[in-house]
Amino acid sequence: MKKSLGRIFLIFLLFTTAIYAKQLATYKFFANKKEAVVKEAIEVTLIAHQKNKSKVMFFFATPKKSNDYKAVLLTKEIQDHSYHNTSAVFKYIIFPLKAKKIHIDFDFTIKTATDKGIAFAYVEDHDDSKRIAMEVSHVKIKPLDIRVKKLKHPVDLIGDFKLNSTIDKQSINQYENVNLHYTLLGTGYNDKVTLLKNLKDVNLFSDINNAYIKLTPEGYKIKREYIYALSAKKDFTIPAVTLHAYSPKTEKYYTLTAAQHHIKVTKIDTSKLLDNEEYPQTKELINFDALKQFLIYLIIFITGYLSAQFQSFSFKKDADSTELQEIKKAQTAKELLFILVNIHKEQQFSHEVKMLEEIVYNNAAHNFNKIKTTIIKGLK
């Protein structure tokens, strides 16, 4: 009998909580497509709008963890249209990882507080702040169903990409290197691919430089540089590079290629490298090739340094005239948090943003003035 009463009470509690949450706000949850292939970008949006105008309201939306997909936050926009009239737009990019019908499920939470409760939490200075009394409501939303198709052929990349290559020479001596660069450009899933593997009797040194990786509604916008230096004691061949890819945009398979290179290696008589009485060698006082190469590198370095200094100066000047002034005017943690998000500085000050969110949403007792001072110093 007691168990039955407990179950009835639990069901009643969940029912009343759901009704109360629906009275707090309205929401829309949708995706930009219902079908996709594995690793194709899907844009998922959750829009929430305050319905109950009697309280201050905060929205939180995060995708539930799943082995079926990878979820990455694209944008989060909070707007206060008027007094007690808040809306939030959360956009996530979902990359399906399995060919099946997947369910994209979100945790959607609404926190509310009264004006009196917020005013009571801040006494004269933020150093004397108290915890804000907040009510937490978990809203059950219907998961999105996406049908994920398997590709007919295996591929290395999903998206729209280009592959470029440059090589500095086709002929070297046995003590020189061939410098070979590949550049992968495009938008899609961020798969890591290997272009050159170890070659027999060839010394191979490699490095990868990610010039940029930026999330967009179509996937990651990528510029990745594969840098190789190769040397050998005899002639060798650098094989052609072939990458198989699929474009969800055009629904077509395509191939990225880079040509092979035959490298001629000239042997050097090691005895001529020695300086002795029997075979004296004439030495140049100045190695003009080395000096020329050094001057080229020096010019490149100075140009890059001056360019970076100029960009840094322009950024600081602009920040001081606009963004910095807005931050200085912020009087509450919520205002400062919104400013950082709106000027896209949440990544630069991720630690400070986390503390501000803890103040606003979890009533953490962090020092607001200290956080604000740290951000101002970081922008100067």
Tab-separated table of C-alpha atoms in Angstrom, residues 5-313:
chain	number	residue	atom	x	y	z
A	5	LEU	CA	1.031	5.670	-2.592
A	6	GLY	CA	4.692	6.518	-3.215
A	7	ARG	CA	4.404	5.791	-6.924
A	8	ILE	CA	1.205	7.821	-7.190
A	9	PHE	CA	2.889	10.741	-5.439
A	10	LEU	CA	5.943	10.511	-7.729
A	11	ILE	CA	3.780	10.464	-10.869
A	12	PHE	CA	1.778	13.410	-9.555
A	13	LEU	CA	4.974	15.325	-8.784
A	14	LEU	CA	6.410	14.729	-12.257
A	15	PHE	CA	3.102	15.696	-13.865
A	16	THR	CA	2.790	18.926	-11.927
A	17	THR	CA	6.465	19.779	-12.620
A	18	ALA	CA	5.928	19.306	-16.356
A	19	ILE	CA	2.772	21.460	-16.290
A	20	TYR	CA	4.623	24.143	-14.339
A	21	ALA	CA	7.562	24.078	-16.800
A	22	LYS	CA	5.201	24.484	-19.758
A	23	GLN	CA	3.671	27.502	-18.048
A	24	LEU	CA	7.121	29.056	-17.646
A	25	ALA	CA	8.208	29.127	-21.280
A	26	THR	CA	7.533	27.993	-24.818
A	27	TYR	CA	10.135	26.244	-26.947
A	28	LYS	CA	10.864	24.910	-30.426
A	29	PHE	CA	13.296	22.066	-31.098
A	30	PHE	CA	14.170	21.187	-34.704
A	31	ALA	CA	16.919	20.128	-37.151
A	32	ASN	CA	17.710	21.443	-40.624
A	33	LYS	CA	17.492	17.929	-42.119
A	34	LYS	CA	15.882	14.581	-41.340
A	35	GLU	CA	18.324	12.443	-43.322
A	36	ALA	CA	22.106	12.495	-43.479
A	37	VAL	CA	25.128	10.334	-44.154
A	38	VAL	CA	27.684	9.384	-41.539
A	39	LYS	CA	29.732	12.431	-40.384
A	40	GLU	CA	27.537	14.908	-42.306
A	41	ALA	CA	26.878	18.130	-40.381
A	42	ILE	CA	23.337	18.532	-39.005
A	43	GLU	CA	22.321	21.877	-37.503
A	44	VAL	CA	20.051	21.463	-34.482
A	45	THR	CA	18.278	24.483	-32.955
A	46	LEU	CA	16.421	24.965	-29.679
A	47	ILE	CA	14.529	28.256	-29.247
A	48	ALA	CA	13.055	29.103	-25.846
A	49	HIS	CA	10.903	32.120	-24.987
A	50	GLN	CA	9.755	33.288	-21.572
A	51	LYS	CA	6.017	32.922	-20.995
A	52	ASN	CA	5.682	33.655	-17.285
A	53	LYS	CA	6.528	37.359	-16.910
A	54	SER	CA	6.600	37.445	-13.111
A	55	LYS	CA	10.214	36.292	-12.637
A	56	VAL	CA	13.743	36.542	-13.977
A	57	MET	CA	14.415	33.519	-16.170
A	58	PHE	CA	17.523	31.657	-17.373
A	59	PHE	CA	17.652	28.896	-20.001
A	60	PHE	CA	20.108	25.986	-20.309
A	61	ALA	CA	20.214	23.445	-23.149
A	62	THR	CA	22.838	20.741	-23.657
A	63	PRO	CA	22.753	17.563	-25.773
A	64	LYS	CA	22.808	14.289	-23.912
A	65	LYS	CA	25.941	12.204	-24.407
A	66	SER	CA	25.672	9.436	-26.965
A	67	ASN	CA	27.948	7.087	-28.890
A	68	ASP	CA	25.730	7.621	-31.937
A	69	TYR	CA	26.794	11.219	-32.585
A	70	LYS	CA	29.197	14.021	-31.741
A	71	ALA	CA	27.640	17.340	-30.672
A	72	VAL	CA	29.451	20.698	-30.770
A	73	LEU	CA	28.032	24.096	-29.741
A	74	LEU	CA	27.844	26.498	-32.694
A	75	THR	CA	26.221	29.578	-31.102
A	76	LYS	CA	24.306	30.532	-27.949
A	77	GLU	CA	22.292	33.740	-28.061
A	78	ILE	CA	20.456	35.235	-25.060
A	79	GLN	CA	18.201	38.263	-25.570
A	80	ASP	CA	16.289	40.385	-23.056
A	81	HIS	CA	13.576	41.917	-25.224
A	82	SER	CA	11.977	43.787	-22.349
A	83	TYR	CA	11.350	43.473	-18.623
A	84	HIS	CA	10.997	39.753	-17.764
A	85	ASN	CA	10.899	38.883	-21.442
A	86	THR	CA	13.917	36.688	-22.183
A	87	SER	CA	14.549	34.381	-25.116
A	88	ALA	CA	17.410	32.029	-25.900
A	89	VAL	CA	18.586	30.375	-29.122
A	90	PHE	CA	20.948	27.391	-28.883
A	91	LYS	CA	22.498	26.038	-32.081
A	92	TYR	CA	24.490	22.803	-32.099
A	93	ILE	CA	26.169	20.930	-34.933
A	94	ILE	CA	25.562	17.179	-34.748
A	95	PHE	CA	27.876	14.757	-36.562
A	96	PRO	CA	26.267	11.280	-36.744
A	97	LEU	CA	28.793	8.497	-36.244
A	98	LYS	CA	26.676	5.416	-36.984
A	99	ALA	CA	24.478	4.433	-39.906
A	100	LYS	CA	21.126	3.916	-38.180
A	101	LYS	CA	18.142	5.859	-36.901
A	102	ILE	CA	19.573	8.079	-34.178
A	103	HIS	CA	17.728	10.006	-31.470
A	104	ILE	CA	19.088	13.458	-30.634
A	105	ASP	CA	18.040	14.223	-27.079
A	106	PHE	CA	18.606	17.428	-25.099
A	107	ASP	CA	18.599	18.336	-21.422
A	108	PHE	CA	16.538	21.532	-21.207
A	109	THR	CA	16.525	23.371	-17.865
A	110	ILE	CA	14.808	26.584	-16.769
A	111	LYS	CA	15.945	28.479	-13.679
A	112	THR	CA	13.850	31.303	-12.230
A	113	ALA	CA	14.361	33.895	-9.527
A	114	THR	CA	12.356	36.816	-8.179
A	115	ASP	CA	13.508	40.425	-8.442
A	116	LYS	CA	13.481	40.566	-4.659
A	117	GLY	CA	15.691	37.489	-4.426
A	118	ILE	CA	18.239	38.922	-6.876
A	119	ALA	CA	18.250	42.321	-5.145
A	120	PHE	CA	18.757	40.629	-1.772
A	121	ALA	CA	21.730	38.673	-3.134
A	122	TYR	CA	23.791	41.800	-3.807
A	123	VAL	CA	24.526	43.997	-0.807
A	124	GLU	CA	26.361	47.261	-1.553
A	125	ASP	CA	29.440	45.599	-3.065
A	126	HIS	CA	29.768	42.314	-4.927
A	127	ASP	CA	32.297	41.176	-2.339
A	128	ASP	CA	29.359	40.839	0.086
A	129	SER	CA	27.147	38.956	-2.355
A	130	LYS	CA	24.828	36.211	-1.153
A	131	ARG	CA	23.382	33.249	-2.940
A	132	ILE	CA	20.379	33.852	-5.198
A	133	ALA	CA	17.387	31.685	-4.368
A	134	MET	CA	16.425	30.003	-7.650
A	135	GLU	CA	13.834	27.455	-8.689
A	136	VAL	CA	15.007	24.770	-11.146
A	137	SER	CA	12.640	23.129	-13.639
A	138	HIS	CA	13.654	20.314	-15.998
A	139	VAL	CA	11.649	20.326	-19.215
A	140	LYS	CA	11.145	17.021	-21.008
A	141	ILE	CA	11.416	17.582	-24.766
A	142	LYS	CA	10.764	15.080	-27.537
A	143	PRO	CA	14.015	13.787	-29.139
A	144	LEU	CA	14.703	14.428	-32.810
A	145	ASP	CA	14.867	11.343	-35.031
A	146	ILE	CA	17.438	11.423	-37.844
A	147	ARG	CA	17.935	8.624	-40.372
A	148	VAL	CA	21.652	8.176	-41.017
A	149	LYS	CA	22.639	6.413	-44.233
A	150	LYS	CA	25.792	4.385	-44.797
A	151	LEU	CA	28.033	5.349	-47.713
A	152	LYS	CA	28.290	2.854	-50.545
A	153	HIS	CA	32.064	3.264	-50.773
A	154	PRO	CA	34.692	3.911	-48.069
A	155	VAL	CA	36.123	7.446	-48.074
A	156	ASP	CA	38.839	9.435	-46.326
A	157	LEU	CA	36.905	12.723	-46.085
A	158	ILE	CA	33.303	13.901	-45.790
A	159	GLY	CA	32.710	17.386	-47.188
A	160	ASP	CA	33.974	19.662	-49.932
A	161	PHE	CA	37.760	19.885	-50.028
A	162	LYS	CA	40.712	20.779	-52.261
A	163	LEU	CA	44.292	19.520	-52.073
A	164	ASN	CA	47.251	21.619	-53.258
A	165	SER	CA	50.952	20.732	-53.215
A	166	THR	CA	54.295	22.472	-53.751
A	167	ILE	CA	57.847	21.106	-53.927
A	168	ASP	CA	61.010	23.206	-53.854
A	169	LYS	CA	63.313	21.040	-55.997
A	170	GLN	CA	63.514	17.843	-58.048
A	171	SER	CA	67.273	17.341	-57.736
A	172	ILE	CA	69.448	17.313	-54.593
A	173	ASN	CA	72.779	16.020	-53.404
A	174	GLN	CA	72.937	13.304	-50.780
A	175	TYR	CA	73.254	15.845	-47.938
A	176	GLU	CA	70.268	18.035	-48.905
A	177	ASN	CA	66.516	17.864	-48.257
A	178	VAL	CA	63.502	18.056	-50.528
A	179	ASN	CA	60.798	20.228	-48.978
A	180	LEU	CA	57.275	19.176	-49.890
A	181	HIS	CA	54.077	20.922	-48.685
A	182	TYR	CA	50.465	19.792	-49.067
A	183	THR	CA	47.550	22.109	-48.179
A	184	LEU	CA	44.081	20.717	-47.469
A	185	LEU	CA	41.310	23.330	-47.791
A	186	GLY	CA	37.553	22.976	-47.414
A	187	THR	CA	34.552	22.410	-45.179
A	188	GLY	CA	33.282	19.165	-43.699
A	189	TYR	CA	34.076	16.670	-40.969
A	190	ASN	CA	37.421	17.078	-39.231
A	191	ASP	CA	38.997	13.731	-40.118
A	192	LYS	CA	42.745	13.319	-39.693
A	193	VAL	CA	44.365	11.726	-42.732
A	194	THR	CA	47.935	10.621	-43.451
A	195	LEU	CA	49.332	11.670	-46.832
A	196	LEU	CA	52.846	10.203	-46.891
A	197	LYS	CA	54.015	7.087	-45.107
A	198	ASN	CA	57.603	6.003	-44.488
A	199	LEU	CA	59.533	5.357	-47.712
A	200	LYS	CA	62.240	2.719	-48.052
A	201	ASP	CA	65.806	4.114	-47.776
A	202	VAL	CA	64.431	7.659	-47.377
A	203	ASN	CA	64.700	9.838	-44.295
A	204	LEU	CA	61.305	11.488	-43.782
A	205	PHE	CA	60.527	14.290	-41.342
A	206	SER	CA	56.944	15.570	-41.093
A	207	ASP	CA	54.823	18.149	-39.310
A	208	ILE	CA	51.167	19.255	-39.455
A	209	ASN	CA	50.121	22.878	-39.105
A	210	ASN	CA	46.427	23.665	-38.525
A	211	ALA	CA	46.192	27.187	-39.916
A	212	TYR	CA	42.546	27.303	-38.815
A	213	ILE	CA	39.695	24.978	-37.834
A	214	LYS	CA	36.400	26.863	-37.466
A	215	LEU	CA	32.958	25.384	-36.880
A	216	THR	CA	30.232	26.429	-39.365
A	217	PRO	CA	26.684	25.138	-40.110
A	218	GLU	CA	28.186	23.017	-42.936
A	219	GLY	CA	30.858	21.499	-40.680
A	220	TYR	CA	34.427	22.485	-39.881
A	221	LYS	CA	36.081	25.027	-42.153
A	222	ILE	CA	39.652	23.732	-42.366
A	223	LYS	CA	43.033	24.825	-43.632
A	224	ARG	CA	45.623	22.186	-42.755
A	225	GLU	CA	49.247	22.141	-43.945
A	226	TYR	CA	51.215	18.886	-44.185
A	227	ILE	CA	54.940	19.691	-44.187
A	228	TYR	CA	57.552	17.105	-45.228
A	229	ALA	CA	61.344	17.116	-45.575
A	230	LEU	CA	62.911	14.124	-47.350
A	231	SER	CA	66.548	13.081	-47.938
A	232	ALA	CA	68.306	9.978	-49.294
A	233	LYS	CA	71.620	8.692	-50.617
A	234	LYS	CA	70.201	7.592	-53.956
A	235	ASP	CA	67.404	8.487	-56.357
A	236	PHE	CA	63.888	7.964	-54.988
A	237	THR	CA	60.238	8.529	-55.879
A	238	ILE	CA	57.660	10.350	-53.812
A	239	PRO	CA	54.386	8.527	-54.567
A	240	ALA	CA	51.247	10.265	-55.746
A	241	VAL	CA	48.709	11.113	-53.038
A	242	THR	CA	45.105	10.005	-53.454
A	243	LEU	CA	42.240	10.837	-51.085
A	244	HIS	CA	38.717	9.576	-51.624
A	245	ALA	CA	35.934	11.921	-50.513
A	246	TYR	CA	32.167	12.338	-50.525
A	247	SER	CA	30.260	15.632	-50.791
A	248	PRO	CA	26.877	15.638	-48.973
A	249	LYS	CA	26.095	18.935	-50.717
A	250	THR	CA	26.312	17.485	-54.243
A	251	GLU	CA	25.739	13.849	-53.154
A	252	LYS	CA	28.740	12.794	-55.240
A	253	TYR	CA	31.985	10.921	-54.677
A	254	TYR	CA	35.205	12.579	-55.811
A	255	THR	CA	38.974	12.131	-55.577
A	256	LEU	CA	41.713	14.497	-54.434
A	257	THR	CA	45.129	13.873	-55.986
A	258	ALA	CA	48.669	15.222	-55.864
A	259	ALA	CA	51.289	14.189	-58.419
A	260	GLN	CA	54.232	11.902	-57.734
A	261	HIS	CA	57.791	13.267	-57.901
A	262	HIS	CA	61.007	11.586	-59.052
A	263	ILE	CA	63.936	12.976	-57.074
A	264	LYS	CA	67.455	12.722	-58.512
A	265	VAL	CA	70.178	12.462	-55.862
A	266	THR	CA	73.793	13.375	-56.727
A	267	LYS	CA	76.538	11.610	-54.813
A	268	ILE	CA	79.442	13.585	-53.385
A	269	ASP	CA	83.005	12.288	-53.091
A	270	THR	CA	83.539	12.381	-49.328
A	271	SER	CA	87.315	12.755	-49.796
A	272	LYS	CA	86.723	16.201	-51.263
A	273	LEU	CA	85.003	17.235	-48.085
A	274	LEU	CA	88.264	16.751	-46.128
A	275	ASP	CA	90.932	19.429	-45.824
A	276	ASN	CA	94.423	17.858	-45.835
A	277	GLU	CA	97.902	18.444	-47.259
A	278	GLU	CA	97.614	16.020	-50.153
A	279	TYR	CA	94.289	17.307	-51.496
A	280	PRO	CA	93.851	20.892	-50.423
A	281	GLN	CA	90.478	22.384	-51.475
A	282	THR	CA	89.826	26.000	-52.258
A	283	LYS	CA	87.367	27.450	-49.736
A	284	GLU	CA	85.168	30.440	-50.279
A	285	LEU	CA	85.420	33.062	-47.566
A	286	ILE	CA	81.655	33.679	-47.799
A	287	ASN	CA	78.985	31.091	-48.573
A	288	PHE	CA	76.734	33.266	-50.695
A	289	ASP	CA	73.978	30.642	-50.978
A	290	ALA	CA	73.765	30.316	-47.210
A	291	LEU	CA	73.861	34.088	-46.776
A	292	LYS	CA	71.102	34.550	-49.364
A	293	GLN	CA	68.923	31.947	-47.631
A	294	PHE	CA	69.543	33.567	-44.246
A	295	LEU	CA	68.536	37.015	-45.560
A	296	ILE	CA	65.332	35.584	-47.080
A	297	TYR	CA	64.364	33.996	-43.743
A	298	LEU	CA	65.242	37.244	-41.931
A	299	ILE	CA	62.992	39.295	-44.238
A	300	ILE	CA	60.127	36.810	-43.821
A	301	PHE	CA	60.515	36.911	-40.029
A	302	ILE	CA	60.614	40.722	-39.861
A	303	THR	CA	57.592	41.021	-42.174
A	304	GLY	CA	55.589	38.530	-40.091
A	305	TYR	CA	56.592	40.194	-36.838
A	306	LEU	CA	55.645	43.691	-38.007
A	307	SER	CA	52.337	42.392	-39.400
A	308	ALA	CA	51.505	40.710	-36.085
A	309	GLN	CA	52.412	43.875	-34.156
A	310	PHE	CA	50.253	46.008	-36.436
A	311	GLN	CA	47.260	43.638	-36.093
A	312	SER	CA	47.736	43.498	-32.322
A	313	PHE	CA	47.864	47.322	-32.137
